[in-house]
PDB file of C-alpha atoms in Angstrom:
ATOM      1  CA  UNK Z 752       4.797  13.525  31.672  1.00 48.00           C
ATOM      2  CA  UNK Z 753       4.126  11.307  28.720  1.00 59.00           C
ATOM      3  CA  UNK Z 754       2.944  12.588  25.200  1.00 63.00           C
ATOM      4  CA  UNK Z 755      -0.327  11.888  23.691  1.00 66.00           C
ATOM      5  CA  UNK Z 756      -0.147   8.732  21.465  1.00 87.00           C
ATOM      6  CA  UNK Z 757      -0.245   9.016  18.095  1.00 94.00           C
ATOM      7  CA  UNK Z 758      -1.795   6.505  15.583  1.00 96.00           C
ATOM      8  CA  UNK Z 759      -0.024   5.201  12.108  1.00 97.00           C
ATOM      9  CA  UNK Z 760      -1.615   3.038   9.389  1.00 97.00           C
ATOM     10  CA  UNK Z 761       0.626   0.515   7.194  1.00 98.00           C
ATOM     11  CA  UNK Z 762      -0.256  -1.052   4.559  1.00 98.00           C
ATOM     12  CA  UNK Z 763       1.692  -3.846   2.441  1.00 97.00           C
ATOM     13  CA  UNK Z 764       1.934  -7.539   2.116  1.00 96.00           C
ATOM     14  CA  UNK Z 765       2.274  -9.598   5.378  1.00 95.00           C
ATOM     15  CA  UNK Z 766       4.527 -12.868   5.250  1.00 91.00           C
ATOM     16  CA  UNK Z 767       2.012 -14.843   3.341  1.00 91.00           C
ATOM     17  CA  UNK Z 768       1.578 -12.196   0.417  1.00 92.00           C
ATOM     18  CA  UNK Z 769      -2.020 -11.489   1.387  1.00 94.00           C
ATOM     19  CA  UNK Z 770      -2.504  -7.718   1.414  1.00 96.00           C
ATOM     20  CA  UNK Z 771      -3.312  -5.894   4.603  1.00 97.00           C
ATOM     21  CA  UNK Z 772      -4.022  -2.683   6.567  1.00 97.00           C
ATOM     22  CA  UNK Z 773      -4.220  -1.577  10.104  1.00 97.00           C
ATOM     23  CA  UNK Z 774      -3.087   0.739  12.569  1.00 96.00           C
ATOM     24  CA  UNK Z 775      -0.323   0.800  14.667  1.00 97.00           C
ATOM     25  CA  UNK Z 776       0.711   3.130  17.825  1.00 96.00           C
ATOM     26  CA  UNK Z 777       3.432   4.982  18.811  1.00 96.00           C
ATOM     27  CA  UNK Z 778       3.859   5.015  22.959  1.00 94.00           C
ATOM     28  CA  UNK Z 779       5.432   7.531  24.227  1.00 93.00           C
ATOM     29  CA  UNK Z 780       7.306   7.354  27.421  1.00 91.00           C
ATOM     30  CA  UNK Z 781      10.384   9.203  29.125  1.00 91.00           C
ATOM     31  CA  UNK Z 782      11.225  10.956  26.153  1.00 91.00           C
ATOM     32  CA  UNK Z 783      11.305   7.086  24.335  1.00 96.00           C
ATOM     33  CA  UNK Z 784       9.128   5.744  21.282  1.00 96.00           C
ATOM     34  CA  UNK Z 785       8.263   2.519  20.807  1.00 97.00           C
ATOM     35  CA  UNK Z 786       5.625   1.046  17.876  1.00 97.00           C
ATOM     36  CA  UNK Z 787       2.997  -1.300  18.719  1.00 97.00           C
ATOM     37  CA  UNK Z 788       1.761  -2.991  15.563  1.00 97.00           C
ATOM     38  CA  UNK Z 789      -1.058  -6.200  16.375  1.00 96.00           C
ATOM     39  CA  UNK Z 790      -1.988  -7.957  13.476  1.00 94.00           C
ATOM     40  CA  UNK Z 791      -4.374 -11.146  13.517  1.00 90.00           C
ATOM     41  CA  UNK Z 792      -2.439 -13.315  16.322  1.00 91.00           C
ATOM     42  CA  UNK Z 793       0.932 -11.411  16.125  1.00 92.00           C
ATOM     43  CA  UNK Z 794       1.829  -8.876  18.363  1.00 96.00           C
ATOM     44  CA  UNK Z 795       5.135  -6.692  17.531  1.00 96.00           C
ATOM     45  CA  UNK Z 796       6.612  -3.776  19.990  1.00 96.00           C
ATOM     46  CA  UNK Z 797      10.073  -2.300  18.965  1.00 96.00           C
ATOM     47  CA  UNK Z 798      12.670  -1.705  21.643  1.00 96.00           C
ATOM     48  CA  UNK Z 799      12.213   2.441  22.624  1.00 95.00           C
ATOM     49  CA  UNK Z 800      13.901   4.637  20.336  1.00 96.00           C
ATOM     50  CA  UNK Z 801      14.907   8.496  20.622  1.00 95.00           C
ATOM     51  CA  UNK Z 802      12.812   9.677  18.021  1.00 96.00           C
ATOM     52  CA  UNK Z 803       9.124   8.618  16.295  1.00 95.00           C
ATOM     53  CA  UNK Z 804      10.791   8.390  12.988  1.00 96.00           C
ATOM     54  CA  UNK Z 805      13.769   5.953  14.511  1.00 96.00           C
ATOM     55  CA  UNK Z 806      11.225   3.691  16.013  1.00 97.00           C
ATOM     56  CA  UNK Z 807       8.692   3.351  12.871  1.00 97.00           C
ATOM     57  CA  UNK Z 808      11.873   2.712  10.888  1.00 96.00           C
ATOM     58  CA  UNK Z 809      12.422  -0.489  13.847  1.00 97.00           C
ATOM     59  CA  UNK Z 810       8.934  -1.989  12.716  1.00 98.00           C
ATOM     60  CA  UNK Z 811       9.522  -1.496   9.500  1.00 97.00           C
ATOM     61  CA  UNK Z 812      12.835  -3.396   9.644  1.00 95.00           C
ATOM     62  CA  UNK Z 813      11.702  -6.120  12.134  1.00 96.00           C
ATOM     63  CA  UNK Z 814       8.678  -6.701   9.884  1.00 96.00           C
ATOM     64  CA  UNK Z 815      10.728  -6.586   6.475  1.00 94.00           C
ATOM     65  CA  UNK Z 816      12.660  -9.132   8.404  1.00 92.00           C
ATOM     66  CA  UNK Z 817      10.119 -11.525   9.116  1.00 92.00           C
ATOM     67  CA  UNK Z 818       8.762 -11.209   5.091  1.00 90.00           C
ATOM     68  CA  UNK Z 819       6.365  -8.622   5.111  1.00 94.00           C
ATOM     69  CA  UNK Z 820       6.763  -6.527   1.524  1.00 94.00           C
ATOM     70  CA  UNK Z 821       5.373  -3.385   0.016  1.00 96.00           C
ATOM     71  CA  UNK Z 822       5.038  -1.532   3.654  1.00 97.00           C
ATOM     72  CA  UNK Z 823       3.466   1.984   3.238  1.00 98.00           C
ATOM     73  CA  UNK Z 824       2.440   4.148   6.430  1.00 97.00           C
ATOM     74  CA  UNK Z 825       0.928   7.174   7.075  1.00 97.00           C
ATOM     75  CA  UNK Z 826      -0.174   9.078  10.570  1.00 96.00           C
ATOM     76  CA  UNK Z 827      -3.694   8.867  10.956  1.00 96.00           C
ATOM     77  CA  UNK Z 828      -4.260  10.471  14.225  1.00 95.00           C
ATOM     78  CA  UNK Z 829      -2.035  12.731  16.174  1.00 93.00           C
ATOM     79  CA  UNK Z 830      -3.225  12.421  19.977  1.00 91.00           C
ATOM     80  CA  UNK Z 831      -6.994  12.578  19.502  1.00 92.00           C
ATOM     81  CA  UNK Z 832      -7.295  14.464  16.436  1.00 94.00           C
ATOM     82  CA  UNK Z 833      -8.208  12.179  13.516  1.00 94.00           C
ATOM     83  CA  UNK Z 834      -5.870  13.811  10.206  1.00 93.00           C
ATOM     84  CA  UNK Z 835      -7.613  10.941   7.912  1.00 86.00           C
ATOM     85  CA  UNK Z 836      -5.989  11.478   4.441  1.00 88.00           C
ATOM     86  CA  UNK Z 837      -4.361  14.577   5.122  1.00 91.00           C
ATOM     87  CA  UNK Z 838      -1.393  12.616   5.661  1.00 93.00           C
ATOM     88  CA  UNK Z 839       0.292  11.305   2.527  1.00 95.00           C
ATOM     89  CA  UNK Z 840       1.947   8.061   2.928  1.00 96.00           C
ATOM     90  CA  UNK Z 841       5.272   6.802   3.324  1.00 96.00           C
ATOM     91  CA  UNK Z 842       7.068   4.415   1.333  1.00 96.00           C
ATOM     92  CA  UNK Z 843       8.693   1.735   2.800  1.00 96.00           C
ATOM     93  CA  UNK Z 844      11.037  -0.178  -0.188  1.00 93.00           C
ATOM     94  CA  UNK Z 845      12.202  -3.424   0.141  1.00 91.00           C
ATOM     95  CA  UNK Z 846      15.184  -4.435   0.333  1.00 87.00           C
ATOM     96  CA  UNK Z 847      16.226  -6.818  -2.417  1.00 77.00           C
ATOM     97  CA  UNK Z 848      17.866  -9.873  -0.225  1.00 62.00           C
ATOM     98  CA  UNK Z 849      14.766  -9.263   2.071  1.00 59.00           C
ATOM     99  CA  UNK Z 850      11.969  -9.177  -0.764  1.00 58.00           C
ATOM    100  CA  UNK Z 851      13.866 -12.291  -2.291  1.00 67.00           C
ATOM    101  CA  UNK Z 852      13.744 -14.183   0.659  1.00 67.00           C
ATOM    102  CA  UNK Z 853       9.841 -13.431   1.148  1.00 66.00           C
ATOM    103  CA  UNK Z 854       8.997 -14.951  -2.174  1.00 70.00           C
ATOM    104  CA  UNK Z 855      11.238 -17.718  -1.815  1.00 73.00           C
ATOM    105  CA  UNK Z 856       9.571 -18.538   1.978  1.00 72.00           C
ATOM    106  CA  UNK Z 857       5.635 -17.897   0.261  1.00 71.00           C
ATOM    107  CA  UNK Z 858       7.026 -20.275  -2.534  1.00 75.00           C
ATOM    108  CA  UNK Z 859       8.139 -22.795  -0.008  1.00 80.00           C
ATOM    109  CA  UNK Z 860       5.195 -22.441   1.968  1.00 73.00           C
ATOM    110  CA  UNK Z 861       2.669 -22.587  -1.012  1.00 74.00           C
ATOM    111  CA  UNK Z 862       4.374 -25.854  -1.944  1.00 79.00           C
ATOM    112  CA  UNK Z 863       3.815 -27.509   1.205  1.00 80.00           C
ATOM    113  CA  UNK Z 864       0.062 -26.081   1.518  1.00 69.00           C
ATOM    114  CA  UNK Z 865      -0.686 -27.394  -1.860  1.00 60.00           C
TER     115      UNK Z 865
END
C-alpha cells in the first residue's frame, strides 16, 4: 500500500534569476520516491529513488542543472497535516561550475532580450 504524500516548498532563483516559491510533492509508490516539482509551464519528476531524502536531492540536482540557484526547501505538509513553519528549511548550495554557468546563460540571455 502506498504512503500518504507529503508536500515540500523550495524556494530560490529559477533559470532566469527571478525569485520563486512553490510546492513540490513527494509520490510514494512500492517503497520508491519520486519529486514532482511544476513550475509555470515546466513540469519536472525525478526517476524513483529509495529514500525521500535521495529523491529531493535528484530535483535539486536536475534543477541546479538546468540554472536554477539559491534552492532552499522545507516540508510543509506531511500527508494531510499542514506543519507550516515548523519546519526549518534546507539549504541547497550551489555548486560553483553550476552557479557560474547560470549567470553566464542569464548574461547571455539578457543580451539577446535587450
Amino acid at each position: 500500500m502506498d504512503s500518504p504524500t507529503n508536500t515540500y516548498q523550495i524556494a530560490g532563483l529559477d533559470d532566469l534569476g527571478r525569485g520563486f516559491n512553490r510546492q513540490f510533492e513527494m509520490k510514494v509508490s512500492n517503497g520508491t520516491f519520486q519529486a514532482v516539482f511544476r513550475y509555470e509551464r515546466f513540469l519536472l519528476k525525478t526517476e524513483p529513488d529509495v529514500t525521500e531524502p535521495a529523491a529531493i536531492n535528484l530535483l535539486i540536482n536536475q534543477l541546479q542543472d538546468r540554472g536554477y540557484t539559491q534552492l532552499r526547501s522545507r516540508l510543509q505538509f506531511r500527508g494531510e497535516a499542514y506543519l507550516g513553519n515548523q519546519e526549518l528549511w534546507e539549504e541547497h548550495p550551489d555548486p560553483e561550475s553550476r552557479g557560474l554557468l547560470a549567470r553566464l546563460l542569464r548574461a547571455i540571455r539578457s543580451t539577446f532580450r535587450g
